[in-house]
Coordinates of C-alpha atoms in Angstrom, one line a residue:
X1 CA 0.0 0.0 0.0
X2 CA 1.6 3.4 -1.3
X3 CA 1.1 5.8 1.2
X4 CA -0.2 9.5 0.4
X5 CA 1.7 13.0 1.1
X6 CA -0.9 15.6 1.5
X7 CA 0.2 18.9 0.5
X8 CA -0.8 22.4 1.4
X9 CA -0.6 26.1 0.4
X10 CA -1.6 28.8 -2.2
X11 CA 0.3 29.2 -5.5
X12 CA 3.5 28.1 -4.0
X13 CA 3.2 25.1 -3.5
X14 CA 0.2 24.8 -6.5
X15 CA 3.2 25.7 -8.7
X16 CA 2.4 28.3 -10.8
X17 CA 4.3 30.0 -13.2
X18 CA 6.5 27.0 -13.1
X19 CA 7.6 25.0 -16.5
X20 CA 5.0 22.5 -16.5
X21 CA 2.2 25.0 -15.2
X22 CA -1.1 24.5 -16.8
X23 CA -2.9 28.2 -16.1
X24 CA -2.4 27.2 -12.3
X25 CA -5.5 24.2 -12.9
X26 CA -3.0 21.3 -11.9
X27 CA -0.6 21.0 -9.5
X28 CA 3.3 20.7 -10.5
X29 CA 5.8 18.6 -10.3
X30 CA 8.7 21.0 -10.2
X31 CA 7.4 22.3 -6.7
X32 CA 9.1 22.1 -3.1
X33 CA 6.5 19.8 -1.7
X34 CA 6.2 17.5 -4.8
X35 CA 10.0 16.8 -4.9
X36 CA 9.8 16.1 -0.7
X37 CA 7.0 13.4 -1.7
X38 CA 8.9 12.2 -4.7
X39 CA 11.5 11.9 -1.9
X40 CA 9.7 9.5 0.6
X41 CA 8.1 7.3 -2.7
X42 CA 4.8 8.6 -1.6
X43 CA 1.6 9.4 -3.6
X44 CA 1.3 13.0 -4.0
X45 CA -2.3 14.7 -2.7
X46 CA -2.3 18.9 -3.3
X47 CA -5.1 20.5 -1.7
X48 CA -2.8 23.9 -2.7
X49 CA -4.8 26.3 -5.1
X50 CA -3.3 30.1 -6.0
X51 CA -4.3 32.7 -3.3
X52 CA -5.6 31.3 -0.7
X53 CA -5.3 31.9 2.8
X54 CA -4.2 29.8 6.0
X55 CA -8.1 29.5 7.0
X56 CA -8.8 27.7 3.6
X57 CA -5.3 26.2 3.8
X58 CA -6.2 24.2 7.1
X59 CA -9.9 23.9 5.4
X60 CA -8.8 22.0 2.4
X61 CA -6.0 19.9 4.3
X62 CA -8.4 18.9 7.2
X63 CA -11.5 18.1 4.5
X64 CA -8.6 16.1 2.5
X65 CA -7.6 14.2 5.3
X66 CA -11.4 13.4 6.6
X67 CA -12.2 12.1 3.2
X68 CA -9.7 8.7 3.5
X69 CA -8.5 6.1 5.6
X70 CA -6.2 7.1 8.2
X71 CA -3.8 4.5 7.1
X72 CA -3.5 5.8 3.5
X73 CA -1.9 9.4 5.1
X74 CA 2.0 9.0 5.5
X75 CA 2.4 12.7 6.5
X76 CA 1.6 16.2 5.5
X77 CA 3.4 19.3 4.3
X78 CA 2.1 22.8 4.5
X79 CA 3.5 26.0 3.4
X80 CA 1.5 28.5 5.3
X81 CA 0.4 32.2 3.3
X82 CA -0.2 35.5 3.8
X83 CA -2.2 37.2 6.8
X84 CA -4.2 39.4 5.0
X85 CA -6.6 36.6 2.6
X86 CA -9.7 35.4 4.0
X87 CA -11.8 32.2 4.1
X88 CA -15.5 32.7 4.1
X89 CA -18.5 30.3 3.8
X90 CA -21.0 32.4 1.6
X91 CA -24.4 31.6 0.1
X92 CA -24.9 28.7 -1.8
X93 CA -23.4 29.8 -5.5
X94 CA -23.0 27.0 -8.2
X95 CA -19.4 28.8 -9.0
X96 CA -18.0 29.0 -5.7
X97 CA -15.9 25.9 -4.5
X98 CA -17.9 23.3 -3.3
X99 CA -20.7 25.9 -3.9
X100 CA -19.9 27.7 -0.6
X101 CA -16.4 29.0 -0.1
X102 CA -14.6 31.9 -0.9
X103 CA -11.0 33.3 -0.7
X104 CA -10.8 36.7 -0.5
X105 CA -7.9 39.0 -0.7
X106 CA -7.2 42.8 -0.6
X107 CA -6.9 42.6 -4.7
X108 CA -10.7 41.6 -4.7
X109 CA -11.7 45.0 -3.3
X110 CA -11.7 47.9 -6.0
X111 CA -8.4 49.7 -5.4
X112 CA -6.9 46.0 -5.1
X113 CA -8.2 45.1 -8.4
X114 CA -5.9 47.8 -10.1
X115 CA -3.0 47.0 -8.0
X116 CA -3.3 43.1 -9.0
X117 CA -3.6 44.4 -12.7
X118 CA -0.6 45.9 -12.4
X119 CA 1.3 43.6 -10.9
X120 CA 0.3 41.0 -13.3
X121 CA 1.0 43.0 -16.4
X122 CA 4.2 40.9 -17.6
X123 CA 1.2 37.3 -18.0
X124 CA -1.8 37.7 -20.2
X125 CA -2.6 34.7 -18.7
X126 CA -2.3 35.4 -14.8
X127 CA -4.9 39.1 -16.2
X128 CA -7.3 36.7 -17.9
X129 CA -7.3 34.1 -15.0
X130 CA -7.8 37.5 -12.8
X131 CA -10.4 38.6 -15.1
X132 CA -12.5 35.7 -14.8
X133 CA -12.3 35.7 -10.8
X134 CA -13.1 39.4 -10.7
X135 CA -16.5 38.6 -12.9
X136 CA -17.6 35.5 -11.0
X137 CA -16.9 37.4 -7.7
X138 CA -19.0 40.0 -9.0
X139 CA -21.7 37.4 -10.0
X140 CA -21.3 35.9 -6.3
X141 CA -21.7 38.9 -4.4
X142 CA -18.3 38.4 -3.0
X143 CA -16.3 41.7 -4.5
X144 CA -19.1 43.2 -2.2
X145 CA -18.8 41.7 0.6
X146 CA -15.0 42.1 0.4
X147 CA -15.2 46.0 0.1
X148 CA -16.9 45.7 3.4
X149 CA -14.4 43.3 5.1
X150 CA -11.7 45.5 4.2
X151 CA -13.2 48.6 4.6
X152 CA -14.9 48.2 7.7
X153 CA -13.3 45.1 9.6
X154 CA -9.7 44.3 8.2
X155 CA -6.8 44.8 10.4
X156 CA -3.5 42.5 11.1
X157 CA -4.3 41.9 15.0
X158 CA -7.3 39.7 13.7
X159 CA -5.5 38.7 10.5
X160 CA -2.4 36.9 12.7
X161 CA -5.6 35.1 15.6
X162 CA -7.2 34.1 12.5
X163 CA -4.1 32.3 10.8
X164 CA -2.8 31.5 14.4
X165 CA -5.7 29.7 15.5
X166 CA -6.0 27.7 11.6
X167 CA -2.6 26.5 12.1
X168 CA -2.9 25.6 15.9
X169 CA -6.3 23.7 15.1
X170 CA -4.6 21.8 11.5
X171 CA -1.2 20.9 14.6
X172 CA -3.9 19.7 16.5
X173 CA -5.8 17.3 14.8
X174 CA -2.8 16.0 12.7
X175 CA -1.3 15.0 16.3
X176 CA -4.7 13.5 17.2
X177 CA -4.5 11.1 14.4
X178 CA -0.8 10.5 14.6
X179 CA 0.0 11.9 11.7
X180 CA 3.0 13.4 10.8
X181 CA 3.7 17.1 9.6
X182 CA 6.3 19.6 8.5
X183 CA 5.0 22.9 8.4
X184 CA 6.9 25.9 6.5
X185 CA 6.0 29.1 5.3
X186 CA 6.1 31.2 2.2
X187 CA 6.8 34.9 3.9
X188 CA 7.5 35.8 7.7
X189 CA 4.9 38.1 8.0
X190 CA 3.5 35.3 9.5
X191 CA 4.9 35.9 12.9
X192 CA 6.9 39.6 12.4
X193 CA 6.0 43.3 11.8
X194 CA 9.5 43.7 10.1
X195 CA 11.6 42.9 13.4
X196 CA 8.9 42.6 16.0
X197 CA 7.4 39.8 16.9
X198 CA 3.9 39.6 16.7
X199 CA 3.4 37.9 19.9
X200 CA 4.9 40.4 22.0
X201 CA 1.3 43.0 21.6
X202 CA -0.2 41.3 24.7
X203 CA -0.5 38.0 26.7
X204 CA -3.2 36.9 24.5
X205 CA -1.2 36.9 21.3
X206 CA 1.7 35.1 23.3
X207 CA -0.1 32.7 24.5
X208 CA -1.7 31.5 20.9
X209 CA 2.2 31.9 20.1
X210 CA 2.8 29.2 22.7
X211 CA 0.6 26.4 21.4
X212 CA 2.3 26.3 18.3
X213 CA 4.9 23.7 18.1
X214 CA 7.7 24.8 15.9
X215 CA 9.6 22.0 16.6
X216 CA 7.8 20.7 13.1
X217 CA 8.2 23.9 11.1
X218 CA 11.3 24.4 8.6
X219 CA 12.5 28.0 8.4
X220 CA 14.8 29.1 5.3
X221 CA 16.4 31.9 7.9
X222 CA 16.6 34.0 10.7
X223 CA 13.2 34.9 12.3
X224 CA 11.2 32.2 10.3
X225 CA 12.1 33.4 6.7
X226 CA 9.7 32.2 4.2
X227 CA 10.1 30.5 1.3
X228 CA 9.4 33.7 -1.3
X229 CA 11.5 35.9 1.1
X230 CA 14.6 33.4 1.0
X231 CA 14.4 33.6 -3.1
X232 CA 14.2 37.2 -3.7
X233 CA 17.0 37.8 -1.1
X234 CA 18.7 34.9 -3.2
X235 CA 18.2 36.4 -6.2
X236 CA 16.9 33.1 -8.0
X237 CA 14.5 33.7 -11.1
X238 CA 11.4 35.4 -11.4
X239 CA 8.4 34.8 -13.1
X240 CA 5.8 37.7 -12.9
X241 CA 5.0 37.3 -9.4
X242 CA 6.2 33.5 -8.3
X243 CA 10.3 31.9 -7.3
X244 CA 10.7 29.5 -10.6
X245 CA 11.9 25.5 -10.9
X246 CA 15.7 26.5 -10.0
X247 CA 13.9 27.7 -6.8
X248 CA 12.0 25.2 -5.3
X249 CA 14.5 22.5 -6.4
X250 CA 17.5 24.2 -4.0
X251 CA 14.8 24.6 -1.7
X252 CA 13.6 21.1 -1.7
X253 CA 17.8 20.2 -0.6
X254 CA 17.2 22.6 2.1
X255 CA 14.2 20.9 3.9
X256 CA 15.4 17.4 2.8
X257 CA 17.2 16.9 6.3
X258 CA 14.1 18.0 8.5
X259 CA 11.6 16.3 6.4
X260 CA 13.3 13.0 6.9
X261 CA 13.8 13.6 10.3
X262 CA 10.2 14.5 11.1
X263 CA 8.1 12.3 8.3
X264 CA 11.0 10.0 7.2
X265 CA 12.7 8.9 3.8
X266 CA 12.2 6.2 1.1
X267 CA 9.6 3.6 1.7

């Protein structure tokens, strides 16, 4: 019985831009957590999808995992996102996944949408994939909705309890089952305001900080440097806004060592 490696993240770990990237509709095989599974002769599960956050991160791991066998799950690999997206249940909408869910992100909000446009403009591609999420967010009711969010609501001290308290619960119930994880991160936003911790606003905050058991996490730096941070600062190649395959294959020799010593190698 081969064994499954269930993989999470946003783009990422999705892979796109990457050489064998389809329009980001299938995952990769030129990404970090693909060439970890390759690794450990495991079956490869991504539940990763571009821009999501780390409440639909833990959503689509947990779901994944609560749809087999126990047995069938040899580990799990997440590389946790950005603060600032959002996971919503909305109403019922044939186009939204599994006709409920939403990710929503600052770009989704009118001023966002310009920003993304720009951002994007060296991939027709990544604009006509934008395109088509702007219209059936429009359709959905959900490029209102997002206005309001972060308009009205959005700030980081929620933003880090939100993504705290998604990873914390995903720890949890992976230790439950005895299942076991390496968690790492695309940016260290995470858990810093550029040198200051988040934890240290108030007991609260450190306390959350407490739970989490780094002890499973790979870092590519000083204070938790993520995965897009270590490759700009490495100056690897660039696609319009994702690290490409030279990349994630150093990267994959970096986590090699802790991924064996946490999930183990060939089997």
């Amino acid at each position: 019985m081969t064994k499954k490696l269930i993989a999470g993240g946003c783009s990422f770990t999705l892979g796109n831009e990457l050489s064998d990237d389809v329009d980001g509709k299938t995952p990769s095989k030129k990404t970090w957590a693909y060439g970890l599974c390759e690794s450990a002769g495991m079956e490869y599960v991504c539940t990763a999808f571009g821009g999501l956050g780390n409440q639909a991160i833990a959503r689509r791991v947990f779901s994944n995992i609560a749809s087999m066998e126990k047995e069938l799950v040899g580990g799990v690999v997440v590389m946790w996102s950005f603060l600032s997206r959002y996971d919503w249940a909305m109403p019922r909408h044939r186009v939204l996944e599994d006709t409920r869910w939403a990710s929503i992100s600052p770009w989704d909000t009118n001023a966002g949408n310009e920003e993304a446009f720009r951002t994007m403009q060296g991939s027709e591609t990544q604009q006509e994939q934008w395109r088509t999420r702007n219209d059936l967010f429009k359709e959905t009711g959900v490029r209102d909705f997002a206005e309001s969010i972060y308009k009205h609501a959005a700030n980081q001290y929620h933003e880090i309890y939100l993504s705290w308290k998604s990873i914390i619960w995903l720890q949890n119930i992976l230790e439950k089952k005895e299942i076991p994880f390496m968690f790492t991160l695309a940016d260290n936003g995470l858990f810093y305001d550029q040198f200051t911790p988040h934890n240290d606003q108030d007991s609260f905050m450190n306390a959350m900080y407490s739970e989490i058991d780094f002890t499973k996490w790979f870092s590519f730096g000083e204070r938790m440097m993520g995965f897009n941070q270590w490759a700009l600062l490495n100056d690897y190649e660039r696609g319009t806004t994702h690290p490409l395959d030279q990349a994630h294959a150093d990267a994959i020799k970096l986590m090699l060592p802790t991924f064996e010593k946490i999930i183990g190698g060939k089997r």
